[in-house]
Short mmCIF file of C-alpha atoms in Angstrom, two decimals:
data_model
loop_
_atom_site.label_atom_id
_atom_site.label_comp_id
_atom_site.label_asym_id
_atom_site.label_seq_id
_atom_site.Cartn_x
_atom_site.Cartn_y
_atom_site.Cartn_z
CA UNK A 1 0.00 0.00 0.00
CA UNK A 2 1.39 3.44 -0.80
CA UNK A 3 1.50 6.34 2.19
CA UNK A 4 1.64 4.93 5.65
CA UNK A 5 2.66 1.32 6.49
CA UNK A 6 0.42 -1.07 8.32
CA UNK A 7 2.91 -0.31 11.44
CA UNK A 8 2.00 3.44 10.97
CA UNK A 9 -1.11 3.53 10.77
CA UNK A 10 -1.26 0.93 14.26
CA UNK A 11 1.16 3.14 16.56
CA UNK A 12 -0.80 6.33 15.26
CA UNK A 13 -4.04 4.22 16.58
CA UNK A 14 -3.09 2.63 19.17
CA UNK A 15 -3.94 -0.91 17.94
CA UNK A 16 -1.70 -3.79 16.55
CA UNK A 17 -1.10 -4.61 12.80
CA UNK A 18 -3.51 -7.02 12.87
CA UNK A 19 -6.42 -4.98 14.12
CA UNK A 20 -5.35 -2.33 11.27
CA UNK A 21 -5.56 -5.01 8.52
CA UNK A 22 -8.70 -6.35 10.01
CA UNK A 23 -10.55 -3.26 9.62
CA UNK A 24 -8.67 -2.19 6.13
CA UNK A 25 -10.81 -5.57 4.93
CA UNK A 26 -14.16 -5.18 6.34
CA UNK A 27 -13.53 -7.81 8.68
CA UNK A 28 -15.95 -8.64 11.66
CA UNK A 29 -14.42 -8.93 15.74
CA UNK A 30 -13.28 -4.72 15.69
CA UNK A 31 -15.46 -2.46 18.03
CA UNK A 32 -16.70 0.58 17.02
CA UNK A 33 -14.57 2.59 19.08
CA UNK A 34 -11.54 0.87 17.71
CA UNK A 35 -12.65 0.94 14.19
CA UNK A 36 -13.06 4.93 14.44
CA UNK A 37 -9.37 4.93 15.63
CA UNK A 38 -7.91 3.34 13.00
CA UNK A 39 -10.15 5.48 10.18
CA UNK A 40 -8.79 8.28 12.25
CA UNK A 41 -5.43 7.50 12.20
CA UNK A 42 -6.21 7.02 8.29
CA UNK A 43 -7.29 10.50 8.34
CA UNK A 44 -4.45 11.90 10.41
CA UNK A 45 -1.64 10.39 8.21
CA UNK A 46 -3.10 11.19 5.33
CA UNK A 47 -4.17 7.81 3.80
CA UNK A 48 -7.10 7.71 1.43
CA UNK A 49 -9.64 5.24 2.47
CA UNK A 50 -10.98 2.73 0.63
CA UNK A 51 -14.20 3.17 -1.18
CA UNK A 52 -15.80 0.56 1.43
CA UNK A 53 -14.29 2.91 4.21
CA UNK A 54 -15.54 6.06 3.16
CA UNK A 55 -18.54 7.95 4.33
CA UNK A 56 -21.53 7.63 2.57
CA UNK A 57 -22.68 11.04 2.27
CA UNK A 58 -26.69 11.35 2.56
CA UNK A 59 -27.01 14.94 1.75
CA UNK A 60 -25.46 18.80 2.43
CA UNK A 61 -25.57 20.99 5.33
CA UNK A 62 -24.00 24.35 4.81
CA UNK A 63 -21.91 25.96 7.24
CA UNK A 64 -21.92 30.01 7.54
CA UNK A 65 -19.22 31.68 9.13
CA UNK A 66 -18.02 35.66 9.12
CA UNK A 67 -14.73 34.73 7.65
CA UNK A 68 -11.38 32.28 7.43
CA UNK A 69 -8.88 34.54 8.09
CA UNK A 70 -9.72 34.78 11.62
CA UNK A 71 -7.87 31.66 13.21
CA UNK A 72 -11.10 30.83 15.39
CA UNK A 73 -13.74 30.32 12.05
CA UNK A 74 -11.23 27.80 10.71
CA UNK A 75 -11.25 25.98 13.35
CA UNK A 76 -15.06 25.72 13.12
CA UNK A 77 -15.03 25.17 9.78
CA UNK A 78 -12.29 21.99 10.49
CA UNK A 79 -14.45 20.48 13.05
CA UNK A 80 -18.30 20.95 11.62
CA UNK A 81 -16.85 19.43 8.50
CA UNK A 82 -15.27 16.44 10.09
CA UNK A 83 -18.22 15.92 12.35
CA UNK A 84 -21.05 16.14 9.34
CA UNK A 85 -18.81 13.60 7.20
CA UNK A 86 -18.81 11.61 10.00
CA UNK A 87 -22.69 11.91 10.07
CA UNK A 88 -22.95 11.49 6.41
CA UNK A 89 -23.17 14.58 5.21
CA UNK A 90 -20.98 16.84 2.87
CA UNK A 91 -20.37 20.46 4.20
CA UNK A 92 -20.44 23.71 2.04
CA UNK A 93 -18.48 26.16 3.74
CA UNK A 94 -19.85 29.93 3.10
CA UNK A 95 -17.43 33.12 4.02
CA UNK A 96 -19.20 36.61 4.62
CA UNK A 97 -16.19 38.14 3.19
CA UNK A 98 -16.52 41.76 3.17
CA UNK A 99 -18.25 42.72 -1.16
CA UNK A 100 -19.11 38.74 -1.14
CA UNK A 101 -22.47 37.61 -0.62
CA UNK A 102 -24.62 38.40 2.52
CA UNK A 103 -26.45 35.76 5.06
CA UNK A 104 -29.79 36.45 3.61
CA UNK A 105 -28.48 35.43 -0.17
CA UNK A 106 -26.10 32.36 1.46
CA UNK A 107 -29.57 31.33 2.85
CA UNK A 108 -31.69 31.49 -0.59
CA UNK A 109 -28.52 29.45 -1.71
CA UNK A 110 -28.40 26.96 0.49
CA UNK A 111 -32.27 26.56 0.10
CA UNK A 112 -32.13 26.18 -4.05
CA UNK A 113 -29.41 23.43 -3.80
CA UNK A 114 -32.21 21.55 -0.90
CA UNK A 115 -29.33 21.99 1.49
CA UNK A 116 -31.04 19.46 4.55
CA UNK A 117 -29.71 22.18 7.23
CA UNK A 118 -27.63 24.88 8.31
CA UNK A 119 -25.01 25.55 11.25
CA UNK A 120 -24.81 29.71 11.64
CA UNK A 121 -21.48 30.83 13.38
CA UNK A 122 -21.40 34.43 14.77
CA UNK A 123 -24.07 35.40 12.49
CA UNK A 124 -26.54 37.86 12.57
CA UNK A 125 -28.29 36.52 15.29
CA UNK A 126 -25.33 37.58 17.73
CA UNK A 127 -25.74 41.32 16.82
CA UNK A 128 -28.35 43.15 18.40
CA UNK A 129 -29.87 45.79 15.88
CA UNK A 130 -30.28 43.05 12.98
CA UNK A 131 -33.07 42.21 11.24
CA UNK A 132 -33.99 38.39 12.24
CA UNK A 133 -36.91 37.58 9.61
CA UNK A 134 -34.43 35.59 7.44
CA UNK A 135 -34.41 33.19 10.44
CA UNK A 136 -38.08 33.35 10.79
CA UNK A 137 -38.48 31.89 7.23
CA UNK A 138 -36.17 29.26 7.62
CA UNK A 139 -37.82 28.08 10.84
CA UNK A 140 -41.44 28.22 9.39
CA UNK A 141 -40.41 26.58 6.69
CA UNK A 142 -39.05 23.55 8.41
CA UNK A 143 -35.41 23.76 7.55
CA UNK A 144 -33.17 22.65 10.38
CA UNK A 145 -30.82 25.27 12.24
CA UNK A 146 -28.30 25.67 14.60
CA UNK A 147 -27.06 28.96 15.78
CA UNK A 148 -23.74 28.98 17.26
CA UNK A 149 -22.43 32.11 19.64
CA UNK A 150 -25.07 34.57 19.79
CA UNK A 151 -28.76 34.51 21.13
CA UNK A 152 -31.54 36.32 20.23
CA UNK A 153 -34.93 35.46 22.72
CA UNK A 154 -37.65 35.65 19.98
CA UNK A 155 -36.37 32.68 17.91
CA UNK A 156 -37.25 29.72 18.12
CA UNK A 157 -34.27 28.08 17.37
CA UNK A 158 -31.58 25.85 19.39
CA UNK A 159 -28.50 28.07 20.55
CA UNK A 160 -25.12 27.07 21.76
CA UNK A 161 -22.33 29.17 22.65
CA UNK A 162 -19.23 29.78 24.72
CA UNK A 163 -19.96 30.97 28.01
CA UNK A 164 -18.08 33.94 27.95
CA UNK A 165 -19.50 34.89 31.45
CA UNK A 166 -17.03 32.04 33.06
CA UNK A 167 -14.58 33.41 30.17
CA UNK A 168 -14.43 36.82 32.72
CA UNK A 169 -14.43 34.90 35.51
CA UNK A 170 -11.40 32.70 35.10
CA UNK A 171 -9.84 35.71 33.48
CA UNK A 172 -9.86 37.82 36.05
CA UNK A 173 -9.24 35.50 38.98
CA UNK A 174 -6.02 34.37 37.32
CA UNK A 175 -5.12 38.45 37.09
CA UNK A 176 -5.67 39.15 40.81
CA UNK A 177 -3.97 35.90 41.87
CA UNK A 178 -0.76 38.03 39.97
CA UNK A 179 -1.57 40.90 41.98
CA UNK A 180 -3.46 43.04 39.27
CA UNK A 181 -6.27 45.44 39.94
CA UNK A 182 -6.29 48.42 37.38
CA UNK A 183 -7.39 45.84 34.35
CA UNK A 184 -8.83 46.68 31.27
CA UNK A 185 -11.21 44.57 28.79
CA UNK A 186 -10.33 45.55 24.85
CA UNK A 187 -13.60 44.49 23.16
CA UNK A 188 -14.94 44.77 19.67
CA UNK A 189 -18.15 46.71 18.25
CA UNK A 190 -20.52 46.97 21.50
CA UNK A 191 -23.93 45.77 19.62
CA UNK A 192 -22.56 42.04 19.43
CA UNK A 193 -24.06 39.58 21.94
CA UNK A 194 -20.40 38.22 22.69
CA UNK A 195 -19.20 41.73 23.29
CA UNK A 196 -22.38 42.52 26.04
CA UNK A 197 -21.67 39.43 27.80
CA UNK A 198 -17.97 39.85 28.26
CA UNK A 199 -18.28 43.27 29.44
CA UNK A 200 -20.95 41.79 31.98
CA UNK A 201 -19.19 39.17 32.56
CA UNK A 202 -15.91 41.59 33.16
CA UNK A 203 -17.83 44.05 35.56
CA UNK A 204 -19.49 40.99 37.70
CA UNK A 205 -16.30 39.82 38.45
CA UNK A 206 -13.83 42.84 39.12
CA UNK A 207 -17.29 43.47 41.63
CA UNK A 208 -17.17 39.94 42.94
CA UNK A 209 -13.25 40.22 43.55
CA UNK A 210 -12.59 43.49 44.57
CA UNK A 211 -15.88 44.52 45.67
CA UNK A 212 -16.46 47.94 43.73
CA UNK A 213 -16.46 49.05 40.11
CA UNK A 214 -15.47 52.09 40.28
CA UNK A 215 -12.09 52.12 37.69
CA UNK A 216 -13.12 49.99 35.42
CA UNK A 217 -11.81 50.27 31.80
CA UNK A 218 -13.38 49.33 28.90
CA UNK A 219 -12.70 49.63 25.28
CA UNK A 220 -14.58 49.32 22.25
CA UNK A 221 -12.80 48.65 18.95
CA UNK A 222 -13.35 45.98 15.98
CA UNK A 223 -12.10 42.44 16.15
CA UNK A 224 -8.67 42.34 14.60
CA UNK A 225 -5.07 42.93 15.20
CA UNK A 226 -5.12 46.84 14.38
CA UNK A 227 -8.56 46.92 16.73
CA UNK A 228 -6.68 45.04 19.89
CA UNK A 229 -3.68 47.60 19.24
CA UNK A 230 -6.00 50.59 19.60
CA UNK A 231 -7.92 49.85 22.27
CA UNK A 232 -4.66 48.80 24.24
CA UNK A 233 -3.50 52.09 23.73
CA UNK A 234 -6.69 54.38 25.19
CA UNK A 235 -6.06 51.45 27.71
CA UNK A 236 -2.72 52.11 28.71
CA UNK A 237 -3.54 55.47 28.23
CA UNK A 238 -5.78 54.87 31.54
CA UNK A 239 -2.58 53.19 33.61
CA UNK A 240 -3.58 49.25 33.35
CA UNK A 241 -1.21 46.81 34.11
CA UNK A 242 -3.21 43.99 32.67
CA UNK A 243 -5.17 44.05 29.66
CA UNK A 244 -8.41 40.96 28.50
CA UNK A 245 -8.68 40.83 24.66
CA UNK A 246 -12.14 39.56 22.76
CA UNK A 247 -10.11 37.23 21.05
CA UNK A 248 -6.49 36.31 20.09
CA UNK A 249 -6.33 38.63 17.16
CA UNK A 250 -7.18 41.91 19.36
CA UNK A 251 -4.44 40.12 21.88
CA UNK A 252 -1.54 39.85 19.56
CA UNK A 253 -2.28 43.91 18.16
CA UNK A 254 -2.36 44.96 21.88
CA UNK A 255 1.09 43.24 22.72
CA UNK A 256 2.47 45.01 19.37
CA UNK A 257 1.29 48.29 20.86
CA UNK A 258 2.20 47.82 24.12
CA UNK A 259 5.61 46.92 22.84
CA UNK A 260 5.88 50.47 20.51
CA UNK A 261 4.83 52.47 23.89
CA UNK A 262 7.84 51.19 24.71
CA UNK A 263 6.95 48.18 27.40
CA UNK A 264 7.22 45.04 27.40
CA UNK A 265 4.86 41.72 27.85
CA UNK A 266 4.51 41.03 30.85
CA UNK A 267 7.13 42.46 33.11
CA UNK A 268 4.83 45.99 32.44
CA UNK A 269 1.61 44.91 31.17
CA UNK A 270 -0.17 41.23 31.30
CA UNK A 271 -1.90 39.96 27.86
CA UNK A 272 -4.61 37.81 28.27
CA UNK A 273 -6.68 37.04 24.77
CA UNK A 274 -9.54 34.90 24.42
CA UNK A 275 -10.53 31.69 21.92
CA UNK A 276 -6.81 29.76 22.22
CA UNK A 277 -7.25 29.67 18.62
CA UNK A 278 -3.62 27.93 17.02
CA UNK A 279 -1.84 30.84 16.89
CA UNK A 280 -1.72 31.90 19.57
CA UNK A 281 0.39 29.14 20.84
CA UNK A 282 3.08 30.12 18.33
CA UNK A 283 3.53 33.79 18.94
CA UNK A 284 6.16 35.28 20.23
CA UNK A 285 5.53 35.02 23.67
CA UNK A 286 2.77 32.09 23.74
CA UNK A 287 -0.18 34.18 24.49
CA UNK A 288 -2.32 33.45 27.64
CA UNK A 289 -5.68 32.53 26.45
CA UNK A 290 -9.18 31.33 27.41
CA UNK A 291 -10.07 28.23 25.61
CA UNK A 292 -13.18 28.28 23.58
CA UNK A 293 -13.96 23.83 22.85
CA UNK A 294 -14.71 24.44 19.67
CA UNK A 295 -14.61 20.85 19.18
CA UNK A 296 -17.22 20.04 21.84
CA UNK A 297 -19.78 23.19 20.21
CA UNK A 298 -19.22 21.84 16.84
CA UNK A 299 -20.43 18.47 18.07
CA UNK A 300 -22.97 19.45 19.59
CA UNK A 301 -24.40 22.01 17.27
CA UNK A 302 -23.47 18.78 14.16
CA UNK A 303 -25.33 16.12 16.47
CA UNK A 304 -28.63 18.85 17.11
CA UNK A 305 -29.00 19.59 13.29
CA UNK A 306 -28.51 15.95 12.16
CA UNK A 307 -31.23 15.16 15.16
CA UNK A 308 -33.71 17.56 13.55
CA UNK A 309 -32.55 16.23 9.64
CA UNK A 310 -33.79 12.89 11.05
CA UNK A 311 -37.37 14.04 12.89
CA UNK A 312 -36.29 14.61 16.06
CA UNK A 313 -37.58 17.65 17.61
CA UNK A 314 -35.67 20.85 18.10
CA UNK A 315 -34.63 21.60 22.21
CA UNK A 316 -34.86 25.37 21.51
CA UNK A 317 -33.16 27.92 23.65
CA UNK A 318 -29.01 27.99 24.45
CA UNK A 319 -26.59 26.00 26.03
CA UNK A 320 -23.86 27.48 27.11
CA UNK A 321 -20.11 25.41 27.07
CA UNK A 322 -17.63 26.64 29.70
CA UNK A 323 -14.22 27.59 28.87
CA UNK A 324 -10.92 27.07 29.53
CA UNK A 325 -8.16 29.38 30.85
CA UNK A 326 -4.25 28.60 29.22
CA UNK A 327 -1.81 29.78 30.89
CA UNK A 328 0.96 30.51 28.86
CA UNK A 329 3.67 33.60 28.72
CA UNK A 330 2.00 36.39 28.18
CA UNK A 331 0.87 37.04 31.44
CA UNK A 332 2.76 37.98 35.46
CA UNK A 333 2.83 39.66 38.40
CA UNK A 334 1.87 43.14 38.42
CA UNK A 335 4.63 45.83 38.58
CA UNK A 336 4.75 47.73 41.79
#
């Protein structure tokens, strides 16, 4: 066989040579669990699967996301698509890339090519002043949707997203275990549901830790590296010594700034940037960040669309999947 060998493929897995060959065949005596670990050690090593070992797909869901380029959407777009192949189902991926099509026209789309559902990521149902009919349609109609980080109370619809309430929480705890108090939050555009929470989020717990409010910084920018660098600077501007970013893009443009005001990361300010998306474990320093699973809200959101594909009904309303704080180099004690 070209690629990897038998012996490859059964130290990737776990599983002897035997056990490899047996389910390469077809052959009976494998559990399930096993069997997935082999055809994911196939995956993983890049060996194409046999026609008898690939997925039968059954139909299309389409997956709508803001954009690629941000580190986090990839990762959604990775694990949806992995988890609907795995559910037989092909994915088709659509970008809101800034002149491309809107979510309105991705729907009519998806709807003309009898797509059986669709996963919405950060869509318009996470900012507050947009128009929701779209979704209406698509839930009187019957087609099957999942909206993924964002809630909006008048739909109908089953909601999942990162709890960015506990996202404050273990932020700031791990802050004022360093010794910081005068922290600032470095958020994007204020009418995203995200945004609202974090800043809630933020306030509760500077409250719950310190017991007041008073001195609380809070910045409002766009989500991106030259957003994270301006809001770090009207924050440094207000004498933090720590700063929370929305995400690990705003992070890595607030360390930048910090750096051309002439400090440095963290011996004068402490980073902390939220989503642990890949990159930020490969910046220069690894950037402390809290862990959104994306895995875990891609599975569920894949498992709750492919439940109402098959008849089952809709639980409507949000669940909310806590996060997890990284600790990595971009955060330390607070200067004296």
């Amino acid at each position: 066989m070209e690629g990897p060998t038998l012996a490859d493929i059964a130290e990737q897995a776990g599983v002897s040579q035997a056990t490899v060959s047996r389910v390469l065949n077809d052959k009976p005596g494998v559990s399930e669990a096993t069997r997935q670990a082999v055809l994911t050690a196939l995956d993983v090593l890049g060996y194409v699967r046999p026609a008898h070992l690939r997925p039968i797909t059954t139909g299309m869901i389409g997956l709508i996301v803001p954009e690629l380029v941000n580190p986090i959407f990839a990762a959604y777009a990775q694990a949806v698509e992995t988890d609907t192949a795995r559910a037989g189902f092909a994915t088709l991926v659509c970008t809101q890339a800034p002149g491309g099509m809107r979510e309105d026209q991705y729907f009519e789309v998806l709807r003309s090519r009898q797509a059986a559902g669709i996963i919405i990521v950060s869509g318009s149902h996470a900012d507050t002043t947009a128009d929701l009919s779209t979704y209406r349609t698509l839930i009187d109609v019957g087609l099957p949707i999942v909206l993924v980080n964002g809630f909006a109370p008048g739909l109908e619809a089953p909601f999942i997203s990162d709890d960015d309430a506990s996202a404050m929480d273990q932020a700031i705890d791990h802050l004022a275990t360093l010794g910081h108090r005068r922290i600032g939050l470095a958020l994007g555009p204020a009418r995203y549901v995200p945004v609202r929470r974090k800043e809630a989020g933020f306030r509760a717990a500077m409250i719950r830790r310190f017991g007041t409010d008073e001195g609380i910084r809070v910045a409002y920018s766009i989500y991106s590296a030259t957003g994270g660098g301006q809001a770090a600077a009207d924050l440094l501007g207000e004498g933090v010594t720590a700063i929370i970013c929305a995400s690990d893009i705003m992070a890595m443009g607030a360390i930048r700034s910090i750096r051309a005001h002439g400090l440095s990361v963290p011996d004068d300010v402490s980073v902390i940037g939220c989503d642990d998306s890949p990159v930020s474990r490969y910046w220069d320093p690894g950037v402390t960040s809290v862990r959104q699973n994306v895995d875990l809200i891609a599975s569920m959101a894949v498992s709750t669309l492919v439940g109402q594909i098959h008849g089952e009904s809709a639980q409507t309303g949000e669940r909310l999947v806590r996060p997890d704080l990284v600790i990595r180099s971009t955060t330390g004690p607070a200067r004296s």
